[in-house]
XYZ file of C-alpha atoms in Angstrom:
366
model
C 0.000 -0.026 0.057
C 2.567 2.213 0.980
C 4.815 1.825 -2.305
C 1.802 2.692 -4.387
C 0.998 5.741 -2.298
C 4.879 6.663 -2.953
C 3.835 6.008 -6.670
C 1.153 8.656 -6.436
C 2.801 11.189 -4.746
C 5.892 11.315 -6.698
C 3.743 11.371 -10.784
C 2.225 13.706 -9.310
C 4.807 16.560 -7.810
C 6.982 15.376 -10.909
C 4.073 17.351 -13.153
C 3.983 20.960 -14.204
C 0.430 21.119 -13.509
C 1.252 20.554 -9.926
C 4.280 22.494 -9.079
C 2.321 25.886 -11.124
C -0.491 25.311 -8.844
C 1.216 25.070 -5.755
C 3.146 28.548 -7.135
C 0.106 30.244 -7.912
C -1.653 29.292 -4.597
C 0.980 30.722 -2.335
C 1.239 33.671 -4.426
C -2.901 34.052 -4.302
C -2.771 33.356 -0.190
C 0.065 35.876 0.245
C -2.126 38.516 -1.776
C -5.126 37.861 -0.025
C -3.536 38.123 3.500
C -2.306 41.969 2.215
C -5.764 42.615 1.102
C -6.813 44.180 4.502
C -3.648 46.452 4.617
C -4.375 48.017 1.105
C -8.076 48.059 1.000
C -9.001 49.141 4.081
C -8.474 53.003 3.703
C -5.043 55.013 4.468
C -3.452 55.325 8.062
C -3.213 58.673 7.445
C -4.959 62.044 6.338
C -3.778 65.350 5.195
C -6.215 68.130 6.495
C -5.630 72.261 5.684
C -7.270 75.034 7.396
C -8.175 78.458 6.418
C -8.655 80.799 9.184
C -9.595 77.700 11.542
C -7.590 75.983 14.609
C -6.472 72.574 14.402
C -8.908 69.716 15.219
C -7.251 67.565 18.022
C -7.903 64.712 15.785
C -4.857 62.136 16.766
C -6.372 62.322 20.587
C -9.363 60.586 18.696
C -7.559 58.326 16.600
C -4.399 57.828 18.567
C -3.360 54.770 15.978
C -3.418 56.707 12.787
C -0.883 60.470 11.350
C -2.716 63.480 10.253
C -0.148 66.325 8.494
C -1.890 69.694 8.955
C -1.250 72.296 6.668
C -2.307 76.222 6.238
C -3.781 78.272 3.576
C -3.774 81.711 2.866
C -7.871 81.521 1.542
C -10.406 79.518 0.413
C -9.122 79.451 -3.447
C -5.408 78.268 -2.552
C -7.293 75.648 -0.474
C -9.703 74.897 -3.103
C -7.084 73.924 -5.909
C -5.268 72.248 -3.220
C -7.922 69.680 -2.552
C -8.459 69.527 -6.898
C -4.723 68.650 -6.842
C -4.998 65.927 -4.532
C -2.296 67.291 -2.496
C -5.095 67.391 0.804
C -7.414 64.886 2.062
C -9.882 68.093 3.153
C -9.338 71.319 4.564
C -11.797 73.276 6.978
C -12.458 76.692 6.071
C -13.523 79.282 8.971
C -14.180 76.286 11.554
C -17.549 76.318 9.796
C -17.132 73.873 6.433
C -15.151 71.247 5.210
C -13.359 71.030 1.332
C -13.504 67.953 0.082
C -13.218 66.824 -4.204
C -16.052 64.373 -4.080
C -17.478 62.464 -1.418
C -14.736 62.868 2.025
C -13.938 59.466 3.519
C -15.891 57.999 5.732
C -13.990 57.688 8.520
C -12.636 60.833 8.170
C -15.856 62.767 7.734
C -16.522 60.912 11.317
C -13.239 62.169 12.824
C -14.510 65.465 11.760
C -17.380 66.231 12.945
C -17.391 64.554 16.423
C -13.851 66.170 16.872
C -15.426 69.594 15.845
C -18.528 69.116 18.256
C -16.197 67.570 21.209
C -14.391 71.242 20.533
C -17.558 73.689 20.768
C -18.781 71.925 23.542
C -15.812 72.218 25.465
C -15.736 76.222 24.801
C -18.983 76.619 25.742
C -18.096 75.130 29.191
C -19.863 72.052 28.662
C -18.131 68.925 29.815
C -19.626 65.368 28.242
C -18.097 62.488 29.767
C -17.654 59.415 27.532
C -19.474 56.167 27.548
C -17.574 53.310 29.395
C -17.604 50.352 27.491
C -18.136 47.378 29.563
C -19.125 43.580 28.212
C -20.665 41.441 29.985
C -21.066 38.666 27.031
C -18.104 36.585 25.599
C -15.071 38.363 24.240
C -16.227 39.585 20.824
C -12.678 41.609 20.334
C -11.669 38.752 17.885
C -15.144 37.759 16.307
C -14.490 39.834 12.755
C -11.260 38.166 12.612
C -12.636 34.584 13.591
C -15.399 35.002 11.066
C -12.588 35.961 8.361
C -10.678 33.313 8.828
C -13.780 30.787 9.235
C -15.042 31.829 5.578
C -11.605 31.495 4.035
C -11.333 27.785 5.927
C -14.816 27.257 3.940
C -13.814 27.946 0.622
C -10.286 26.092 1.480
C -11.849 22.828 2.456
C -14.680 22.536 0.064
C -12.116 23.360 -2.850
C -9.164 20.688 -1.491
C -11.534 18.006 -0.652
C -13.557 18.343 -3.635
C -10.274 18.468 -5.972
C -8.644 15.801 -4.496
C -12.106 13.549 -4.609
C -11.866 14.036 -8.281
C -8.595 12.944 -9.075
C -9.040 9.977 -6.993
C -11.797 8.836 -9.116
C -10.255 10.035 -11.975
C -7.309 8.154 -11.354
C -9.725 4.758 -10.454
C -11.292 5.277 -14.016
C -8.398 5.403 -16.143
C -6.396 2.692 -14.407
C -10.137 0.825 -15.222
C -10.210 1.850 -19.353
C -6.364 1.202 -19.830
C -6.316 -2.037 -18.095
C -3.452 -1.387 -15.921
C -5.376 -2.219 -13.556
C -5.434 -5.968 -13.987
C -1.430 -5.909 -14.438
C -1.410 -4.171 -10.742
C -3.724 -6.240 -9.163
C -1.366 -9.612 -9.790
C 1.074 -8.044 -7.793
C -1.102 -6.256 -5.183
C -4.317 -6.797 -3.462
C -7.315 -4.460 -4.289
C -7.528 -2.992 -0.845
C -3.766 -2.082 -0.869
C -4.303 -0.217 -4.429
C -7.170 1.833 -3.067
C -5.688 3.023 0.041
C -2.088 3.311 -2.141
C -4.005 5.711 -4.303
C -6.287 7.269 -1.610
C -3.138 7.755 1.382
C -1.051 9.403 -1.998
C -3.439 11.623 -3.558
C -3.985 13.131 0.192
C -0.546 13.917 0.935
C -0.817 15.951 -1.647
C -3.940 17.823 -0.421
C -2.300 17.738 2.893
C 1.043 20.068 1.223
C -1.368 22.332 -1.012
C -3.221 22.871 2.942
C 0.030 22.988 4.594
C 0.904 25.733 1.872
C -2.175 27.714 2.385
C -1.583 27.549 6.323
C 2.420 28.408 6.129
C 1.642 31.254 3.276
C -0.984 32.533 5.396
C 0.005 32.903 8.682
C 3.416 34.128 7.310
C 2.298 36.788 4.962
C -0.277 37.901 7.695
C 2.724 38.475 10.271
C 4.551 40.536 7.618
C 1.175 42.764 6.904
C 0.527 43.157 10.277
C -2.979 40.776 9.821
C -1.789 38.325 12.935
C -2.253 40.889 15.595
C -6.074 40.537 15.146
C -5.742 36.792 14.847
C -7.758 35.219 17.985
C -6.160 33.085 20.773
C -5.847 29.710 20.285
C -4.842 29.526 16.446
C -2.245 26.474 17.107
C -5.096 24.618 17.636
C -7.635 25.693 15.360
C -4.577 25.010 12.413
C -4.069 21.367 14.053
C -7.844 20.498 14.334
C -8.360 21.753 9.860
C -5.616 19.390 8.996
C -7.071 16.906 11.123
C -10.654 17.392 10.100
C -9.600 17.881 6.459
C -7.567 14.285 6.459
C -10.742 12.820 7.572
C -13.354 14.197 5.182
C -10.799 13.417 2.548
C -10.691 9.982 3.420
C -14.648 9.591 3.890
C -15.484 11.413 0.293
C -12.515 9.906 -1.565
C -13.025 6.278 -0.445
C -16.942 7.007 -1.769
C -15.378 8.688 -4.462
C -13.312 5.540 -5.477
C -15.725 3.211 -5.100
C -18.329 4.993 -7.249
C -15.802 5.825 -10.237
C -14.871 1.971 -9.959
C -18.630 1.339 -11.261
C -17.484 3.162 -15.069
C -14.691 2.321 -17.459
C -15.023 5.739 -19.384
C -13.505 9.262 -17.619
C -16.783 10.327 -19.242
C -19.246 8.615 -17.231
C -17.734 9.898 -13.851
C -19.439 13.333 -13.899
C -22.503 10.894 -13.851
C -21.624 8.468 -11.266
C -19.893 11.052 -8.855
C -23.137 13.732 -8.736
C -24.636 11.939 -6.183
C -21.473 12.587 -3.705
C -20.690 15.979 -5.057
C -24.205 16.605 -3.962
C -23.335 15.643 -0.416
C -20.578 17.702 -0.640
C -22.141 20.758 -1.578
C -24.546 20.823 0.709
C -21.976 20.325 3.844
C -20.257 23.435 2.049
C -23.360 25.433 2.077
C -24.114 24.249 5.825
C -20.568 25.044 6.351
C -20.791 28.670 4.696
C -23.787 29.669 6.997
C -22.346 28.354 9.847
C -19.427 31.202 9.680
C -22.120 33.557 10.683
C -24.445 31.788 12.815
C -21.720 29.221 14.956
C -23.785 28.726 17.647
C -26.853 28.256 15.564
C -28.649 25.311 16.436
C -28.479 24.316 12.370
C -24.495 24.417 13.262
C -24.363 22.704 16.595
C -25.958 19.777 15.295
C -25.086 19.780 11.605
C -21.027 19.667 13.491
C -22.139 16.256 14.899
C -23.060 14.733 11.993
C -20.406 12.778 9.774
C -19.818 13.728 7.450
C -21.041 16.805 7.223
C -19.313 17.523 10.677
C -15.460 17.483 8.539
C -16.528 20.666 7.038
C -18.958 22.067 9.959
C -16.921 21.301 13.207
C -13.790 23.074 12.032
C -15.429 26.006 11.106
C -17.419 26.210 14.084
C -13.983 26.232 15.819
C -12.786 28.863 13.636
C -16.032 31.146 14.463
C -16.286 30.499 18.188
C -15.207 28.534 21.137
C -16.100 25.108 21.376
C -15.922 22.544 24.102
C -13.214 20.177 23.653
C -15.011 17.647 24.344
C -17.821 18.266 21.664
C -14.584 18.632 19.215
C -13.488 15.043 20.750
C -16.987 13.590 20.710
C -17.944 14.828 16.809
C -14.561 13.634 15.809
C -15.221 10.127 17.018
C -18.284 9.837 15.084
C -15.877 10.640 11.870
C -13.731 8.296 12.938
C -16.105 5.452 12.915
C -18.077 6.997 9.619
C -14.741 6.737 8.268
C -14.316 3.325 8.801
C -17.346 1.875 7.818
C -17.015 3.701 4.284
C -13.699 2.321 3.904
C -14.952 -1.262 4.941
C -17.777 -0.829 2.210
C -15.730 1.017 -0.366
C -13.299 -1.135 -0.458
C -15.556 -4.360 -0.981
C -17.753 -2.122 -3.870
C -14.022 -1.418 -5.386
C -12.684 -5.021 -5.492
C -15.890 -6.166 -6.861
C -16.485 -3.697 -9.325
C -12.744 -2.338 -10.840
C -11.997 -5.454 -12.979
C -15.724 -5.534 -14.671
C -14.837 -3.462 -17.754
C -17.370 -2.662 -20.510
C -20.798 -1.497 -19.290
C -21.244 0.753 -15.982
C -21.734 -1.493 -13.363
C -24.455 -1.372 -11.260
C -24.515 -0.418 -7.047
C -26.958 -2.582 -6.272
C -25.527 -5.794 -7.924
C -22.197 -5.141 -7.118
C -23.379 -4.978 -3.088
C -25.522 -7.897 -3.808
C -22.401 -10.035 -5.242
C -20.002 -12.249 -3.114
């Protein structure tokens, strides 16, 4: 079985498509990690004044930088705005000049700071509201939701892609009848297990690349500062759940693919399994927004949906460790059952070439 696995790994890793795909994946993931930095708006503003005092914007937003410029009259300030030299100009302490709609964050800062200055000048002191959360810590909720959404997409694409690779490989060997030669040297379950393990290792390489590049780029871009506590546990959990989900779906994919002899028929025979994977994806995507909802909680216990939903819940919210362990145990049992049944179907159908073999017929055969 390990000889077959090594053959699958070596064959696929030598292909140009695998290397190019891995490089493209790394570049895309690295780019996405820097996207919030470039799409989140500027960290600094240039503000001008005409017959106005500078507002204490730095006190209202200490994490941002402000450069102030003074203009002799409104005409000069207007030209500076149109030339793009300043983001906004405060004129006579009563109006703000901008080129088009003002940046939302800058507009809110100018309005609130101007109001506080006027109230202070009138002798009115307004104490700011004290914010105190009596519920769960939500400081990392936005980051958790973002990580969960990324995990849904990654798990869905990797599981579906690797399962289809397994199915196409089985049909290719069966259609070319090379499987008859291979089964002269190894047993059917060894050939099936080696193919699943080999292509699964390639999937883990892809997933590991995404994780390493994503975390590294997030650290470089500063986005990692928003990561919630327990990120190592989330990463390990994703790897484990991917392995379980892949083993389940890949075994079924290989068993179904062994029923046909032509690659043109793979899509039809795999459609029920593809629908199950799609259903798991939709539930997992819904769980990114409602990770503690009834649907997400219940489905995270049901194999094979739990292979996508549970890691998403782990990323989106705090999940008790006993729930993760119990759900994982159920998934392991489901994988073992599918491995037993799938190996039987594969063994009985893979040598039957020609017309499509009916699944019921294979199950009744002895």
